CSV table of C-alpha atoms in Angstrom, one decimal:
chain,number,residue,atom,x,y,z
R,524,UNK,CA,0.0,0.0,0.0
R,525,UNK,CA,2.8,2.4,1.0
R,526,UNK,CA,4.7,1.6,-2.2
R,527,UNK,CA,1.7,2.3,-4.3
R,528,UNK,CA,1.1,5.6,-2.5
R,529,UNK,CA,4.7,6.6,-3.0
R,530,UNK,CA,4.5,5.7,-6.7
R,531,UNK,CA,1.5,7.9,-7.3
R,532,UNK,CA,3.1,10.7,-5.2
R,533,UNK,CA,6.2,10.6,-7.4
R,534,UNK,CA,4.0,10.6,-10.5
R,535,UNK,CA,2.2,13.7,-9.2
R,536,UNK,CA,5.5,15.3,-8.5
R,537,UNK,CA,6.9,14.7,-12.0
R,538,UNK,CA,3.6,15.9,-13.6
R,539,UNK,CA,3.7,19.1,-11.4
R,540,UNK,CA,7.2,20.1,-12.5
R,541,UNK,CA,6.7,19.1,-16.1
R,542,UNK,CA,3.5,21.2,-16.2
R,543,UNK,CA,5.2,24.3,-14.7
R,544,UNK,CA,8.4,23.8,-16.7
R,545,UNK,CA,6.3,23.9,-19.9
R,546,UNK,CA,4.2,26.8,-18.7
R,547,UNK,CA,7.0,29.0,-17.7
R,548,UNK,CA,9.5,27.7,-20.3
R,549,UNK,CA,12.8,28.5,-18.7
R,550,UNK,CA,16.0,27.1,-20.3
R,551,UNK,CA,16.2,23.4,-19.5
R,552,UNK,CA,18.5,22.6,-16.5
R,553,UNK,CA,18.0,19.0,-15.2
R,554,UNK,CA,20.1,19.7,-12.1
R,555,UNK,CA,17.7,22.4,-11.0
R,556,UNK,CA,14.8,20.2,-11.7
R,557,UNK,CA,16.3,17.5,-9.5
R,558,UNK,CA,17.0,20.0,-6.7
R,559,UNK,CA,13.5,21.4,-6.9
R,560,UNK,CA,12.0,17.9,-6.9
R,561,UNK,CA,13.9,17.0,-3.8
R,562,UNK,CA,12.8,20.2,-2.0
R,563,UNK,CA,9.2,19.6,-3.1
R,564,UNK,CA,9.4,16.1,-1.7
R,565,UNK,CA,10.5,17.4,1.6
R,566,UNK,CA,8.5,20.6,1.7
R,567,UNK,CA,5.9,21.4,-0.9
R,568,UNK,CA,5.9,25.2,-0.4
R,569,UNK,CA,9.8,25.5,-0.5
R,570,UNK,CA,10.0,23.4,-3.7
R,571,UNK,CA,7.4,25.6,-5.4
R,572,UNK,CA,9.1,28.8,-4.3
R,573,UNK,CA,12.6,27.8,-5.4
R,574,UNK,CA,11.3,26.5,-8.7
R,575,UNK,CA,9.4,29.7,-9.4
R,576,UNK,CA,12.5,31.8,-8.6
R,577,UNK,CA,14.6,29.6,-10.9
R,578,UNK,CA,12.1,30.2,-13.8
R,579,UNK,CA,12.0,34.0,-13.1
R,580,UNK,CA,15.8,34.3,-13.1
R,581,UNK,CA,16.3,32.1,-16.1
R,582,UNK,CA,13.8,34.2,-18.1
R,583,UNK,CA,15.3,37.4,-16.9
R,584,UNK,CA,18.8,36.3,-17.9
R,585,UNK,CA,17.5,35.3,-21.4
R,586,UNK,CA,15.8,38.7,-21.9
R,587,UNK,CA,19.0,40.5,-20.9
R,588,UNK,CA,21.1,38.9,-23.7
R,589,UNK,CA,21.8,41.5,-26.3
R,590,UNK,CA,20.7,40.9,-29.9
R,591,UNK,CA,23.6,41.3,-32.4
R,592,UNK,CA,24.0,44.5,-34.2
R,593,UNK,CA,24.9,43.3,-37.7
R,594,UNK,CA,26.6,45.4,-40.4
R,595,UNK,CA,27.0,44.1,-43.9
R,596,UNK,CA,30.1,45.6,-45.6
R,597,UNK,CA,29.9,45.5,-49.3
R,598,UNK,CA,32.0,46.6,-52.3
R,599,UNK,CA,33.8,45.2,-55.3
R,600,UNK,CA,37.1,43.4,-55.0
R,601,UNK,CA,39.8,45.9,-54.2
R,602,UNK,CA,37.3,48.5,-52.9
R,603,UNK,CA,39.1,48.6,-49.6
R,604,UNK,CA,36.3,47.1,-47.5
R,605,UNK,CA,38.6,44.6,-45.7
R,606,UNK,CA,41.0,47.4,-44.7
R,607,UNK,CA,38.2,49.6,-43.4
R,608,UNK,CA,36.7,46.7,-41.5
R,609,UNK,CA,40.0,46.3,-39.6
R,610,UNK,CA,40.0,50.0,-38.7
R,611,UNK,CA,36.3,50.0,-37.7
R,612,UNK,CA,36.9,46.9,-35.5
R,613,UNK,CA,39.9,48.4,-33.8
R,614,UNK,CA,38.3,51.9,-33.3
R,615,UNK,CA,34.7,51.0,-32.4
R,616,UNK,CA,35.1,47.5,-30.9
R,617,UNK,CA,33.3,45.4,-33.6
R,618,UNK,CA,34.0,41.8,-34.3
R,619,UNK,CA,35.2,41.5,-37.9
R,620,UNK,CA,33.9,38.4,-39.8
R,621,UNK,CA,35.2,38.1,-43.4
R,622,UNK,CA,33.2,35.7,-45.6
R,623,UNK,CA,36.2,35.2,-47.8
R,624,UNK,CA,38.5,34.4,-44.8
R,625,UNK,CA,35.9,31.9,-43.4
R,626,UNK,CA,35.8,30.2,-46.8
R,627,UNK,CA,39.6,30.1,-47.2
R,628,UNK,CA,39.8,28.6,-43.7
R,629,UNK,CA,37.3,26.0,-44.7
R,630,UNK,CA,39.4,25.2,-47.8
R,631,UNK,CA,42.5,24.6,-45.6
R,632,UNK,CA,40.7,22.3,-43.3
R,633,UNK,CA,40.0,18.6,-43.7
R,634,UNK,CA,36.5,19.1,-45.1
R,635,UNK,CA,34.5,17.4,-47.8
R,636,UNK,CA,33.7,20.8,-49.3
R,637,UNK,CA,37.3,22.1,-49.6
R,638,UNK,CA,37.9,21.0,-53.2
R,639,UNK,CA,34.5,22.4,-54.4
R,640,UNK,CA,35.1,25.8,-52.6
R,641,UNK,CA,38.6,26.0,-54.1
R,642,UNK,CA,37.4,25.5,-57.7
R,643,UNK,CA,34.5,28.0,-57.3
R,644,UNK,CA,36.7,30.8,-55.7
R,645,UNK,CA,39.4,30.2,-58.4
R,646,UNK,CA,36.8,30.8,-61.1
R,647,UNK,CA,35.6,34.0,-59.4
R,648,UNK,CA,32.2,32.5,-58.8
R,649,UNK,CA,29.9,32.4,-55.7
R,650,UNK,CA,30.1,29.6,-53.2
R,651,UNK,CA,26.6,28.0,-52.5
R,652,UNK,CA,24.7,30.1,-50.0
R,653,UNK,CA,24.1,27.3,-47.4
R,654,UNK,CA,27.8,26.8,-46.9
R,655,UNK,CA,28.7,30.4,-46.5
R,656,UNK,CA,25.8,31.4,-44.4
R,657,UNK,CA,26.3,28.5,-42.0
R,658,UNK,CA,30.0,29.4,-41.6
R,659,UNK,CA,28.9,33.0,-40.8
R,660,UNK,CA,26.1,31.8,-38.4
R,661,UNK,CA,28.6,29.7,-36.4
R,662,UNK,CA,31.0,32.6,-36.2
R,663,UNK,CA,28.3,35.0,-35.0
R,664,UNK,CA,27.1,32.5,-32.4
R,665,UNK,CA,30.6,31.8,-31.1
R,666,UNK,CA,31.5,35.5,-30.9
R,667,UNK,CA,31.2,37.2,-27.4
R,668,UNK,CA,30.8,40.5,-29.2
R,669,UNK,CA,27.3,41.7,-30.1
R,670,UNK,CA,28.7,44.2,-32.6
R,671,UNK,CA,29.3,42.3,-35.9
R,672,UNK,CA,30.9,43.4,-39.2
R,673,UNK,CA,30.3,40.9,-42.0
R,674,UNK,CA,32.8,41.7,-44.7
R,675,UNK,CA,32.1,40.7,-48.3
R,676,UNK,CA,28.6,39.2,-47.8
R,677,UNK,CA,26.0,38.8,-49.1
R,678,UNK,CA,27.2,38.7,-52.7
R,679,UNK,CA,23.8,38.0,-54.3
R,680,UNK,CA,20.1,38.1,-53.6
R,681,UNK,CA,20.3,34.3,-53.0
R,682,UNK,CA,22.9,34.9,-50.3
R,683,UNK,CA,20.7,37.6,-48.8
R,684,UNK,CA,17.6,35.5,-48.7
R,685,UNK,CA,19.5,32.5,-47.3
R,686,UNK,CA,21.1,34.6,-44.5
R,687,UNK,CA,17.7,36.1,-43.5
R,688,UNK,CA,16.2,32.6,-43.5
R,689,UNK,CA,19.0,30.7,-41.7
R,690,UNK,CA,20.2,33.4,-39.2
R,691,UNK,CA,16.7,34.8,-38.8
R,692,UNK,CA,17.6,38.5,-38.9
R,693,UNK,CA,18.2,41.3,-41.4
R,694,UNK,CA,21.3,43.6,-41.1
R,695,UNK,CA,20.9,46.8,-39.1
R,696,UNK,CA,23.3,48.6,-41.4
R,697,UNK,CA,24.8,48.1,-44.9
R,698,UNK,CA,28.1,49.9,-45.6
R,699,UNK,CA,28.8,50.1,-49.3
R,700,UNK,CA,32.3,51.2,-50.6
R,701,UNK,CA,31.8,52.6,-54.1
R,702,UNK,CA,35.1,52.6,-56.1
R,703,UNK,CA,35.9,52.9,-59.8
R,704,UNK,CA,36.7,49.6,-61.6
R,705,UNK,CA,40.2,50.7,-62.7
R,706,UNK,CA,41.1,51.6,-59.2
R,707,UNK,CA,39.9,48.3,-57.8
R,708,UNK,CA,41.9,46.3,-60.4
R,709,UNK,CA,45.0,48.3,-59.6
R,710,UNK,CA,44.6,47.7,-55.9
R,711,UNK,CA,44.0,44.0,-56.2
R,712,UNK,CA,47.1,43.5,-58.5
R,713,UNK,CA,49.3,45.5,-56.1
R,714,UNK,CA,48.2,43.9,-52.8
R,715,UNK,CA,50.3,40.7,-53.4
R,716,UNK,CA,48.6,38.5,-50.7
R,717,UNK,CA,49.1,35.2,-52.5
R,718,UNK,CA,45.4,34.6,-52.9
R,719,UNK,CA,44.3,32.3,-55.7
R,720,UNK,CA,41.8,34.9,-57.0
R,721,UNK,CA,44.2,37.8,-57.2
R,722,UNK,CA,45.0,37.7,-60.9
R,723,UNK,CA,43.8,39.8,-63.8
R,724,UNK,CA,41.6,37.1,-65.4
R,725,UNK,CA,39.8,36.2,-62.1
R,726,UNK,CA,39.5,39.9,-61.1
R,727,UNK,CA,37.6,40.7,-64.3
R,728,UNK,CA,35.3,37.7,-63.7
R,729,UNK,CA,34.7,38.8,-60.1
R,730,UNK,CA,33.9,42.4,-61.2
R,731,UNK,CA,31.3,41.1,-63.6
R,732,UNK,CA,29.8,38.9,-60.9
R,733,UNK,CA,29.8,41.8,-58.5
R,734,UNK,CA,28.0,44.1,-61.0
R,735,UNK,CA,25.4,41.5,-61.9
R,736,UNK,CA,24.7,40.0,-58.5
R,737,UNK,CA,25.8,42.3,-55.7
R,738,UNK,CA,24.3,45.6,-56.9
R,739,UNK,CA,20.7,44.1,-56.6
R,740,UNK,CA,21.5,43.4,-52.9
R,741,UNK,CA,22.5,47.0,-52.4
R,742,UNK,CA,19.4,48.3,-54.2
R,743,UNK,CA,17.2,46.0,-52.0
R,744,UNK,CA,18.6,47.5,-48.8
R,745,UNK,CA,18.7,51.0,-50.2
R,746,UNK,CA,14.9,50.8,-50.6
R,747,UNK,CA,14.8,50.0,-46.9
R,748,UNK,CA,17.0,52.9,-45.9
R,749,UNK,CA,19.8,50.8,-44.6
R,750,UNK,CA,22.6,51.6,-47.0
R,751,UNK,CA,25.4,54.1,-46.2
R,752,UNK,CA,27.5,54.8,-49.3
R,753,UNK,CA,31.2,55.7,-49.0
R,754,UNK,CA,33.3,57.1,-51.8
R,755,UNK,CA,36.2,54.7,-51.6
R,756,UNK,CA,38.8,56.7,-53.6
R,757,UNK,CA,41.8,58.0,-51.7
R,758,UNK,CA,44.1,56.6,-49.0
R,759,UNK,CA,42.9,54.2,-46.4
R,760,UNK,CA,43.1,56.9,-43.7
R,761,UNK,CA,41.2,59.4,-45.9
R,762,UNK,CA,38.4,56.8,-46.5
R,763,UNK,CA,38.2,56.0,-42.8
R,764,UNK,CA,37.6,59.7,-42.0
R,765,UNK,CA,34.4,59.3,-44.1
R,766,UNK,CA,33.4,56.2,-42.2
R,767,UNK,CA,34.2,57.4,-38.7
R,768,UNK,CA,31.2,59.8,-38.3
R,769,UNK,CA,28.7,57.1,-39.0
R,770,UNK,CA,30.0,54.6,-36.4
R,771,UNK,CA,30.7,57.4,-33.9
R,772,UNK,CA,27.0,58.3,-34.1
R,773,UNK,CA,25.7,54.8,-33.3
R,774,UNK,CA,24.4,54.0,-29.8
R,775,UNK,CA,24.9,50.3,-29.5
């Protein structure tokens, strides 16, 4: 008889905490559930009080987590966006995520996609959106910084749509470095970084891809009032003086 009573008591106990856990929906923490269950077994009111406090604090902690402030940094190859991202990150405390660097890191790893990524980048084409977006998503999630610069992405409307679907947000700001084609070609050929896509043939392909696929992305966000256009002619320091007022004005 006592065993049967104890069995039903424990079933009631499990049902109680399952019900309130679903109702209040705090982050799952099995240790806390065990502690609260033990307290409830010994003293019903104490168990209920401790569990309610746990739910309250868990929800409060979740609500205090800051949403990332995401800036897309766009421009053709050689427009200087990477250099400016470094300056923005150092001056204003942003995390700098380069889509190209993430892909090159993926190429150098023991990954099944490495050969495919290599061939696509070498041809100046765009890597499938799912691959790039998931690399960026993981980088955002692993960053302790809520201020994020995403350098060189999205490169097409397909990229943009995939990012918004997979990451679940739109950028807060889109920084566009506008630079004449001849200046971009000169800069790329002079930077001598040993990249597989830094040659005249690939540069011309990349510029055609940029004009065809990247400009529609800029037009899309321009219509939403999110694009800040920078004249990217001049030295790196001169260009940064055009960028500085924008980021100095942000309250994030």
